[in-house]
PDB file of C-alpha atoms in Angstrom:
ATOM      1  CA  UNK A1418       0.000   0.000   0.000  1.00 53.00           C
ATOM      2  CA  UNK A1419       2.719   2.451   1.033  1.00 52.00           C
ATOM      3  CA  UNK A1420       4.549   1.486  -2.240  1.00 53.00           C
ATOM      4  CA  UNK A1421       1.349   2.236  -4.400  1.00 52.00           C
ATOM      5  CA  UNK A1422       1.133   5.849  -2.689  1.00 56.00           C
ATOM      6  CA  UNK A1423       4.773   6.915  -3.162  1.00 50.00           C
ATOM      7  CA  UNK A1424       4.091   5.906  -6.567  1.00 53.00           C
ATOM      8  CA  UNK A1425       1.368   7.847  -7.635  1.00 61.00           C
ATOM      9  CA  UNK A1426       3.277  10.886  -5.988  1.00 57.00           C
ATOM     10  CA  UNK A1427       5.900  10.639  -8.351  1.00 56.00           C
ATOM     11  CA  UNK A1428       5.001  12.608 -11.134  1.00 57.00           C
ATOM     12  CA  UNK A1429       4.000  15.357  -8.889  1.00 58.00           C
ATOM     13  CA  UNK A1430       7.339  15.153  -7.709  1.00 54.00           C
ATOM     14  CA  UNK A1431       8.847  14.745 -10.924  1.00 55.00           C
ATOM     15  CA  UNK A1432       7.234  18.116 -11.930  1.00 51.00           C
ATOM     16  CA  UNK A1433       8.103  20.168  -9.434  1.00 50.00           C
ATOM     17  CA  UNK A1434      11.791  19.526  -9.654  1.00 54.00           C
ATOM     18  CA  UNK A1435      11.644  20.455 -13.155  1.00 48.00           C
ATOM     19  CA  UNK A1436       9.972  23.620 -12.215  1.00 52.00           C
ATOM     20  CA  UNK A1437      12.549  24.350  -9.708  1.00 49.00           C
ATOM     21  CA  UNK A1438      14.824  23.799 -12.207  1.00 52.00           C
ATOM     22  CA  UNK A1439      14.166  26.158 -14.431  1.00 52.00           C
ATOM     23  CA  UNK A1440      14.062  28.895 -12.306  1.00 49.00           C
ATOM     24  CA  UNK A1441      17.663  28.250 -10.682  1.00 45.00           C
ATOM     25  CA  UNK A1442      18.333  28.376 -14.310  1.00 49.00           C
ATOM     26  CA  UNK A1443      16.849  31.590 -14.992  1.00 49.00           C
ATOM     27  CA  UNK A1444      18.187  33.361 -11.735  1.00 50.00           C
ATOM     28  CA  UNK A1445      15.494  34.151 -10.183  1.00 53.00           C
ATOM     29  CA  UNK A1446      14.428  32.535  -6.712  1.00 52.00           C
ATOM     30  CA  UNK A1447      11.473  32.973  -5.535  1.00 56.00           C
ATOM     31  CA  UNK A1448      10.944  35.373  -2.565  1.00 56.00           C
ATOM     32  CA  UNK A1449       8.841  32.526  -1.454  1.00 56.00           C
ATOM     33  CA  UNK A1450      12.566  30.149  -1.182  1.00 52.00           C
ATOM     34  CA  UNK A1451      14.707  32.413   0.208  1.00 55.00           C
ATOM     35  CA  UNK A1452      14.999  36.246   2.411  1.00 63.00           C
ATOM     36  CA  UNK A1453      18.343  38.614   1.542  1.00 66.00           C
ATOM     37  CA  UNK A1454      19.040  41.987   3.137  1.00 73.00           C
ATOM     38  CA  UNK A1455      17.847  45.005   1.233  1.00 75.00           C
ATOM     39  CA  UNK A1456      19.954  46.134  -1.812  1.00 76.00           C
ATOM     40  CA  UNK A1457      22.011  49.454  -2.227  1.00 82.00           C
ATOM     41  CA  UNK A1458      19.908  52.231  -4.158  1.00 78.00           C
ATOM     42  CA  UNK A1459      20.385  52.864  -7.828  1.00 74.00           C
ATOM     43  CA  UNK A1460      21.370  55.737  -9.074  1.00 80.00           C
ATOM     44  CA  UNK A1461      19.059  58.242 -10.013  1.00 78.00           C
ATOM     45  CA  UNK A1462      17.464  57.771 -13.239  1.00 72.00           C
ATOM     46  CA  UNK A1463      18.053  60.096 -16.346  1.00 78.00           C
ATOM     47  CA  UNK A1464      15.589  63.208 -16.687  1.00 76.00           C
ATOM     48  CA  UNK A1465      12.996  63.154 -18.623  1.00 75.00           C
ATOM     49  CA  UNK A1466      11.923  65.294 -21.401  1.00 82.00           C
ATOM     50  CA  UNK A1467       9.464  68.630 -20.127  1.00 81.00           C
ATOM     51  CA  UNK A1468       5.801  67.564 -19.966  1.00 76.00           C
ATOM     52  CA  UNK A1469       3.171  69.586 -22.183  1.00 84.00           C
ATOM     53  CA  UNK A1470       2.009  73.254 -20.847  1.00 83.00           C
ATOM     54  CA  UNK A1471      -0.607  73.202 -18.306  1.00 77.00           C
ATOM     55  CA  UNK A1472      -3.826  74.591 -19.425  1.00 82.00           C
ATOM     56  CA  UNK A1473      -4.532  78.614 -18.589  1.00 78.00           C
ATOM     57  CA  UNK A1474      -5.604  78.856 -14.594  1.00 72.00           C
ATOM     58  CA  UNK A1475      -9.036  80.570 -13.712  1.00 79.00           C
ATOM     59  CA  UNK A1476      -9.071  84.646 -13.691  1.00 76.00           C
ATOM     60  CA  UNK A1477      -8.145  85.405 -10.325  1.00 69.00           C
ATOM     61  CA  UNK A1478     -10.490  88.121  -8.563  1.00 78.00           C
ATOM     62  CA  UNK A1479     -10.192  92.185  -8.951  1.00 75.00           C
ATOM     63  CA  UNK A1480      -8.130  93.534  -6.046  1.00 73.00           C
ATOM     64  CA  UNK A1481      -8.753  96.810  -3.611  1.00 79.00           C
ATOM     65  CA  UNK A1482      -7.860 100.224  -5.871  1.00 80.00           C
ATOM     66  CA  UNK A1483      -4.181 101.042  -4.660  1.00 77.00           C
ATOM     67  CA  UNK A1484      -3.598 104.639  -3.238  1.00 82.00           C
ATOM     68  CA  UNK A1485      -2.807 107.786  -5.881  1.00 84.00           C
ATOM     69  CA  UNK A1486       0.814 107.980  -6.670  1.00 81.00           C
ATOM     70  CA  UNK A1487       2.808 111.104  -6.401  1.00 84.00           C
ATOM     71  CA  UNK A1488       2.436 113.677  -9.701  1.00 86.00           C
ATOM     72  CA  UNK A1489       5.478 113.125 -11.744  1.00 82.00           C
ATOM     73  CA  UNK A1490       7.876 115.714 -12.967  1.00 84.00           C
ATOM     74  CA  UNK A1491       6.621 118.159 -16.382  1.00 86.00           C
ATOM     75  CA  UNK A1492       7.692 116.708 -19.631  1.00 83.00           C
ATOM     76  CA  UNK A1493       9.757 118.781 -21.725  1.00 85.00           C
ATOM     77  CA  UNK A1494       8.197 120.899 -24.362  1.00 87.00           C
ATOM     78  CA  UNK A1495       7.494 119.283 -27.798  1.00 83.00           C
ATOM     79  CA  UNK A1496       8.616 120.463 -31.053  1.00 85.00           C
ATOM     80  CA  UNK A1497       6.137 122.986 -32.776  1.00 85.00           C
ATOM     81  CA  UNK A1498       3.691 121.287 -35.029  1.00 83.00           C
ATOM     82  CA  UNK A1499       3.332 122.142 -38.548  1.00 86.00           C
ATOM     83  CA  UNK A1500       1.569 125.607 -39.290  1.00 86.00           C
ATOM     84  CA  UNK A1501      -2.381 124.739 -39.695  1.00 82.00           C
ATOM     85  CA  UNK A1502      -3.980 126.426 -42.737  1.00 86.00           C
ATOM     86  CA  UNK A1503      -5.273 129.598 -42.727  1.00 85.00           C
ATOM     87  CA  UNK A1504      -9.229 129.349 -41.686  1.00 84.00           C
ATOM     88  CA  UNK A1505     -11.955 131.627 -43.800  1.00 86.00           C
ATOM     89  CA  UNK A1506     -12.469 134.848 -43.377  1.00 86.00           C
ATOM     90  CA  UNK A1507     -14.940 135.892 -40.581  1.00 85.00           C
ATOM     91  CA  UNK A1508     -18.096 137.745 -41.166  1.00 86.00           C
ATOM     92  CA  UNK A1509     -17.735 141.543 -41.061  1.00 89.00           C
ATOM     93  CA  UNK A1510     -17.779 143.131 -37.519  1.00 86.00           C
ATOM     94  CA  UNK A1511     -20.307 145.631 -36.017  1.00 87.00           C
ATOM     95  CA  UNK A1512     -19.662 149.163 -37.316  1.00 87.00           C
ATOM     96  CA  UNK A1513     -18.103 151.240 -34.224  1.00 87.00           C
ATOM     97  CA  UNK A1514     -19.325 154.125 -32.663  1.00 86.00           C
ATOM     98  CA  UNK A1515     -18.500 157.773 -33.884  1.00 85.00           C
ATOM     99  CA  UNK A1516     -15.176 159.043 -32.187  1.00 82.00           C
ATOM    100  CA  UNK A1517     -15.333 162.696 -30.219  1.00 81.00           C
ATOM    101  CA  UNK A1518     -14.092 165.301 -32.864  1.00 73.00           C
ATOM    102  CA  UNK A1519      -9.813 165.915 -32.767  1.00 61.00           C
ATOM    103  CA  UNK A1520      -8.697 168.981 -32.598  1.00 58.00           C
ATOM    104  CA  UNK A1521      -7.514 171.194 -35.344  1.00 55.00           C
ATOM    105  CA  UNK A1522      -3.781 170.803 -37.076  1.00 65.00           C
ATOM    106  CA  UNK A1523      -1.410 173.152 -36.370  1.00 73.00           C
ATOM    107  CA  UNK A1524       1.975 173.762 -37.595  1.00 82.00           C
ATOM    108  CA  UNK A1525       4.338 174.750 -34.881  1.00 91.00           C
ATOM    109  CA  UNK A1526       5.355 178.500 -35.189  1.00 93.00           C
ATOM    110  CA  UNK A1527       9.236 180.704 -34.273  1.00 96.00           C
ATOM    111  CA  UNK A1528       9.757 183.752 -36.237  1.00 97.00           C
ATOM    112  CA  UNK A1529      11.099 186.616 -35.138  1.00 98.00           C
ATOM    113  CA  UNK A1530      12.647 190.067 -36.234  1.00 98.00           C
ATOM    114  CA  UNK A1531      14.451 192.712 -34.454  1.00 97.00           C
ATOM    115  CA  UNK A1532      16.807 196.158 -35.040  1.00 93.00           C
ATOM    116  CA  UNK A1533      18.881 198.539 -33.387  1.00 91.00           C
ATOM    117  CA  UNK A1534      17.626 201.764 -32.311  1.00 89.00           C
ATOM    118  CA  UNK A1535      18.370 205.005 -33.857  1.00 80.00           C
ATOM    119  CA  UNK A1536      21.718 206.303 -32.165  1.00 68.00           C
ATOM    120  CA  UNK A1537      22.439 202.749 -30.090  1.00 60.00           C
ATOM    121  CA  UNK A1538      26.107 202.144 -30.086  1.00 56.00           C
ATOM    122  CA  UNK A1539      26.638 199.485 -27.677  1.00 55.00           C
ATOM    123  CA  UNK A1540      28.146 196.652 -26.856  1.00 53.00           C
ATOM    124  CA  UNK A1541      31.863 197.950 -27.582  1.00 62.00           C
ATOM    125  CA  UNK A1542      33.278 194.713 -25.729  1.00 74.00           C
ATOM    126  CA  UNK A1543      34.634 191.118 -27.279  1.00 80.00           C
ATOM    127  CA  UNK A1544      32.391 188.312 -26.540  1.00 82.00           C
ATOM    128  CA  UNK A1545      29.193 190.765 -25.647  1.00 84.00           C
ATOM    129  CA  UNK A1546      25.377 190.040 -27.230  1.00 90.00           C
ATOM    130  CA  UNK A1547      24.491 192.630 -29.693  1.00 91.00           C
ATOM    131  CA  UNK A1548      20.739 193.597 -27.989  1.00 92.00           C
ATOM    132  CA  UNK A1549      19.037 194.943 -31.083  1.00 93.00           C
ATOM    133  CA  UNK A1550      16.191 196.478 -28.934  1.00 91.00           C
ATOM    134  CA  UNK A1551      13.559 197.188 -31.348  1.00 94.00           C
ATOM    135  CA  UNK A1552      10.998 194.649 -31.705  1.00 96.00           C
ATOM    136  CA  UNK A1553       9.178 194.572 -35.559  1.00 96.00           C
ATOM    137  CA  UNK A1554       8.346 191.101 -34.740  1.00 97.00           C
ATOM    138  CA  UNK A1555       8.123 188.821 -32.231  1.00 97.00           C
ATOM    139  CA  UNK A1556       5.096 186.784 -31.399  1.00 95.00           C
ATOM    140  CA  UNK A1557       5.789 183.870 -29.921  1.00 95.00           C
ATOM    141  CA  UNK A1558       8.239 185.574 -27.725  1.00 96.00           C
ATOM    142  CA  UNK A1559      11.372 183.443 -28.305  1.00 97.00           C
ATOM    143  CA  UNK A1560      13.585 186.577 -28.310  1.00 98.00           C
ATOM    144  CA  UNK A1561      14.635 188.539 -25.492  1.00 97.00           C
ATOM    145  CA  UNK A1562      15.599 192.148 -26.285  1.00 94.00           C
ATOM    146  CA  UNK A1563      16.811 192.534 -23.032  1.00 93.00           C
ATOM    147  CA  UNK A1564      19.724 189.837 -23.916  1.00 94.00           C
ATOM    148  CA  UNK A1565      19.899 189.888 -27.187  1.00 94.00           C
ATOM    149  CA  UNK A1566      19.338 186.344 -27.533  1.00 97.00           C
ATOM    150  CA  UNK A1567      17.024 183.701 -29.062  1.00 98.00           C
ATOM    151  CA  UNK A1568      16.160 180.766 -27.326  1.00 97.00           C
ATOM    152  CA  UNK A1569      14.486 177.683 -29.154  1.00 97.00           C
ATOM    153  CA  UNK A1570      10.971 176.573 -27.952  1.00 95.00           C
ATOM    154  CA  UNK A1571      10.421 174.172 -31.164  1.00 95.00           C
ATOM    155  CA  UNK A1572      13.089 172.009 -32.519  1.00 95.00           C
ATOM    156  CA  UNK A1573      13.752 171.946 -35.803  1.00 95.00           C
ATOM    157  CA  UNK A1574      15.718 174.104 -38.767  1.00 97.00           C
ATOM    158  CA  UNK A1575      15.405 177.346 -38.214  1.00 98.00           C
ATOM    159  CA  UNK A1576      17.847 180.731 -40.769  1.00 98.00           C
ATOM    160  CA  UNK A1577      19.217 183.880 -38.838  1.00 98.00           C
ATOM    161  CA  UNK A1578      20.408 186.531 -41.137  1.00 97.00           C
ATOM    162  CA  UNK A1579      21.907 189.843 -40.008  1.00 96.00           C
ATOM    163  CA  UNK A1580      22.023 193.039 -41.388  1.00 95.00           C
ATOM    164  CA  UNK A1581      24.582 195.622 -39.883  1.00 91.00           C
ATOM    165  CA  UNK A1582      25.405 199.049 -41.535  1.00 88.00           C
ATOM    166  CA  UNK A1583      28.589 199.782 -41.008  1.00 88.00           C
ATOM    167  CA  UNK A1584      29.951 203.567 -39.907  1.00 85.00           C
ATOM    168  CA  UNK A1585      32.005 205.751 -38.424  1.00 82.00           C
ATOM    169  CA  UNK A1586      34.113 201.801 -37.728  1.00 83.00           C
ATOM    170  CA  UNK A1587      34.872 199.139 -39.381  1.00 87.00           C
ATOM    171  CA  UNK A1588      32.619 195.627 -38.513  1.00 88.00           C
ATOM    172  CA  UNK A1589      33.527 192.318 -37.098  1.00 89.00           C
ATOM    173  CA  UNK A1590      30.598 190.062 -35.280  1.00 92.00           C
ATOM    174  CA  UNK A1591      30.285 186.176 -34.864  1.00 94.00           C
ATOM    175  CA  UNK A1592      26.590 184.310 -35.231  1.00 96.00           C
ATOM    176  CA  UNK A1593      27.004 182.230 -32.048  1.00 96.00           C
ATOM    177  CA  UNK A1594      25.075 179.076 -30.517  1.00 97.00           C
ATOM    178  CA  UNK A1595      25.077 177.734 -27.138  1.00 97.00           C
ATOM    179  CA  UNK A1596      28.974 179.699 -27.013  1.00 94.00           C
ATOM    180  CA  UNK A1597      29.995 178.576 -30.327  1.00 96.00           C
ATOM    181  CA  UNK A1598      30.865 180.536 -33.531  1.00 95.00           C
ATOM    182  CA  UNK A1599      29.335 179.027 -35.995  1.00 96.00           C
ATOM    183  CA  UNK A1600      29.345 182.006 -38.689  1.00 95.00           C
ATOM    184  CA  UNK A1601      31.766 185.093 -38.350  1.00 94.00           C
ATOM    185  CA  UNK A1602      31.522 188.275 -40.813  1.00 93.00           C
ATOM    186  CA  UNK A1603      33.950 191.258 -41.110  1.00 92.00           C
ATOM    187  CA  UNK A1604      33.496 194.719 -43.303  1.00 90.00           C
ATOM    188  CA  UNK A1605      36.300 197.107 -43.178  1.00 88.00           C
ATOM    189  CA  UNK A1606      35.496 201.292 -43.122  1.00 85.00           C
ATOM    190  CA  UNK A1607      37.979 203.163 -45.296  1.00 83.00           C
ATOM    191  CA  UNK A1608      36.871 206.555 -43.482  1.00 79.00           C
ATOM    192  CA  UNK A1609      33.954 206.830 -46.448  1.00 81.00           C
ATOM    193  CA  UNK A1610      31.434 209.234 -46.315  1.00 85.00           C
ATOM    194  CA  UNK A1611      28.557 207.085 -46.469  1.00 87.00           C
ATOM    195  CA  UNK A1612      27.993 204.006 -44.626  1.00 87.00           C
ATOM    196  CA  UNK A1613      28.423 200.746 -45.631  1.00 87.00           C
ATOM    197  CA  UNK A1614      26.318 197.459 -45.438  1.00 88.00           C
ATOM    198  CA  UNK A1615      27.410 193.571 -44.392  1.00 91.00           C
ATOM    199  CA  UNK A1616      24.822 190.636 -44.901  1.00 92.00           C
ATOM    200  CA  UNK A1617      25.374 187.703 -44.021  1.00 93.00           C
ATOM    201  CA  UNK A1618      22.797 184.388 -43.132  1.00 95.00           C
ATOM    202  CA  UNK A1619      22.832 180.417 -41.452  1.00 96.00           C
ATOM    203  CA  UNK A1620      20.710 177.689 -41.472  1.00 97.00           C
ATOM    204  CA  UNK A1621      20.735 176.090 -37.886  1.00 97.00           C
ATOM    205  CA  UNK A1622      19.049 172.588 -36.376  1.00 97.00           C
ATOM    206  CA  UNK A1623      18.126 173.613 -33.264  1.00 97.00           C
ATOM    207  CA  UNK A1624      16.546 171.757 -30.449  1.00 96.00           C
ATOM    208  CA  UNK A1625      14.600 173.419 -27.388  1.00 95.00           C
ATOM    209  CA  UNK A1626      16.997 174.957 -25.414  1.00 96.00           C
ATOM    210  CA  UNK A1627      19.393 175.985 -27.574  1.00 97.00           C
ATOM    211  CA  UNK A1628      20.432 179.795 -27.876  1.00 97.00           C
ATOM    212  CA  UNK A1629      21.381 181.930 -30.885  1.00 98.00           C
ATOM    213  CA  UNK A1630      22.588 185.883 -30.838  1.00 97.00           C
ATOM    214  CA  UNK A1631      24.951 187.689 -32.319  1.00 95.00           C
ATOM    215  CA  UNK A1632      28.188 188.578 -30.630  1.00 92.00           C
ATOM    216  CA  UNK A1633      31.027 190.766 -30.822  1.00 88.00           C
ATOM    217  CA  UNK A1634      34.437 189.437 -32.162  1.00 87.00           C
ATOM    218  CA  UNK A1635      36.935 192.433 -31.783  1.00 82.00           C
ATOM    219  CA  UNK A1636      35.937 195.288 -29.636  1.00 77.00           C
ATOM    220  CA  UNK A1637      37.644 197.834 -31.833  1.00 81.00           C
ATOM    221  CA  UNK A1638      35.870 196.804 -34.960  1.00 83.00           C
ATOM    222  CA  UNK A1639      32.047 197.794 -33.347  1.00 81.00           C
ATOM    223  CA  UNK A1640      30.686 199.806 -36.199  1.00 83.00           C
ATOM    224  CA  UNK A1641      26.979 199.006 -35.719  1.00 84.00           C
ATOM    225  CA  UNK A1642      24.841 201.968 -37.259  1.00 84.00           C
ATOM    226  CA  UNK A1643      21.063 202.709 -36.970  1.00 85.00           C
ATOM    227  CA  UNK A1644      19.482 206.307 -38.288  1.00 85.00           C
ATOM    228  CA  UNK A1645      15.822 207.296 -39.432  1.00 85.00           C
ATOM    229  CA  UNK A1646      17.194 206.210 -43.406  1.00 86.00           C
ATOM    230  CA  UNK A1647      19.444 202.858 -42.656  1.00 88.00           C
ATOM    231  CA  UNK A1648      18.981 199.942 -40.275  1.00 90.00           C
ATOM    232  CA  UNK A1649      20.938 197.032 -38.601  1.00 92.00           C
ATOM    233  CA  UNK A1650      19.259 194.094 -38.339  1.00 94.00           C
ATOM    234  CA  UNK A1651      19.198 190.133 -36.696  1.00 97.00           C
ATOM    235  CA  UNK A1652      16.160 187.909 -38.186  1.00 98.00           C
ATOM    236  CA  UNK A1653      15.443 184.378 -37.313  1.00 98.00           C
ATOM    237  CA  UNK A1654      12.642 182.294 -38.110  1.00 98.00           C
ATOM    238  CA  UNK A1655      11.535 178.433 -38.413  1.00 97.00           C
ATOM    239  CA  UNK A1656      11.784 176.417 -41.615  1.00 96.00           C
ATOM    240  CA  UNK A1657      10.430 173.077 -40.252  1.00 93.00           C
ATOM    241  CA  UNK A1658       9.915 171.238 -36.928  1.00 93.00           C
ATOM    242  CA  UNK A1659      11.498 167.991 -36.020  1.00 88.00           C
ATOM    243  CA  UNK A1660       8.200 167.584 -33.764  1.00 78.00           C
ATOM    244  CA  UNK A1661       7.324 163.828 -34.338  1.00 68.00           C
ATOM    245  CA  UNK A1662       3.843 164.347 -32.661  1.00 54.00           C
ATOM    246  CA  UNK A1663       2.854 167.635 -34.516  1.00 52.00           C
ATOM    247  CA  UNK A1664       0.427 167.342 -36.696  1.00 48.00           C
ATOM    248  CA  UNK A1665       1.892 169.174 -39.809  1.00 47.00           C
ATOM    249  CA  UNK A1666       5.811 168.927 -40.181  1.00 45.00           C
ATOM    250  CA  UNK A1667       8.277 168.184 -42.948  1.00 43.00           C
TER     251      UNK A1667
END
């Protein structure tokens, strides 16, 4: 009996050596056989390649307003544009009211003429103003008979002309302004009978201020003459004004 049930255990036998076998063969032991201590670790594995993009997150909610920032510094001006075209003409404008009347134009005035008096001999000394003391004209009262001199109210160009007879003496006298010279005439007297006559005439600019008269140049030479049938004369009068605001000037 015991011989019969070994027997029939054989092949089971038989086919688990074979079994076993193989997998000595094959290196690999069942956990099941046999228990080892754990391996070492293995180095780390190579990295992989990136992984696709993630899709887009959700939109995340508004924050709180932040606080006003400072004002920043002004920005440099920028170049000037390009000249715009020129628009259409506007519609004509209200007519303005009627301005107060102006006041009449008129042209500045100097003249003046004067002469020595019958019998007047004086000055006899250099550098002294001839005073012709008779008045024929003077209405604006730039002359003073009382020096001899013309003083200038309205600038401008103004002529002086003398007349002297000459008597008795022969005649040296200077047209002078402000001091200066600026015209001298001379007649000698060869003891004649009659008197003799010396003319003589300047155009001066003349600004307000300025004086003109006629002056002595040599007292020896004084030979000024006046009488009922010959005069001695100084004349001066304006030829235009320099006046920028007058109404009428050259």
């Amino acid at each position: 009996m015991t011989s019969l049930r070994l027997l029939s255990l054989f092949p089971s036998l038989l086919v688990l050596q074979v079994h076993l076998s193989n997998q000595l063969e094959d290196n690999k032991i069942p956990p099941s056989l046999c228990t080892g201590h754990p391996g070492i670790p293995g180095s780390p594995g190579v990295h992989g390649s990136p992984g696709q993009p993630g899709r887009d997150g959700r939109d995340g909610r508004d924050a709180a307003p932040g606080e006003k920032g400072e004002r920043g510094e002004r920005g440099a001006p920028g170049e000037t544009g390009v000249r715009g075209l020129t628009g259409d003409r506007g519609d004509p404008g209200e007519k303005g009211e009627r301005g107060q009347p102006g006041e009449c134009a008129v042209a500045p005035k100097s003249a003046f003429s004067v002469k020595l008096s019958q019998g007047q001999t004086s000055p006899l000394n250099v550098g002294d103003a001839v005073r012709f003391d008779t008045i024929l004209i003077n209405e604006q009262g730039d002359y003073n008979s009382e020096t001899g001199r013309f003083t200038c109210k309205v600038p401008g160009v103004y002529y002086f002309a003398v007349h002297a007879t000459v008597y008795r003496a022969s005649l040296q006298f200077d047209l002078m302004k402000n001091g200066h010279a600026v015209a001298s005439y001379f007649q000698f007297y060869g003891n004649w009978p009659k008197p003799a006559s010396l003319s003589g005439g300047s155009l001066l600019h003349l600004i307000p201020g300025d004086q003109v008269w006629v002056q002595m140049a040599l007292s020896e030479y004084n030979g000024f003459y006046s009488s009922t049938k010959t005069d001695s004369s100084f004349t001066g009068f304006l030829v235009y004004s320099d006046w920028k605001n007058s109404a009428v000037f050259a």
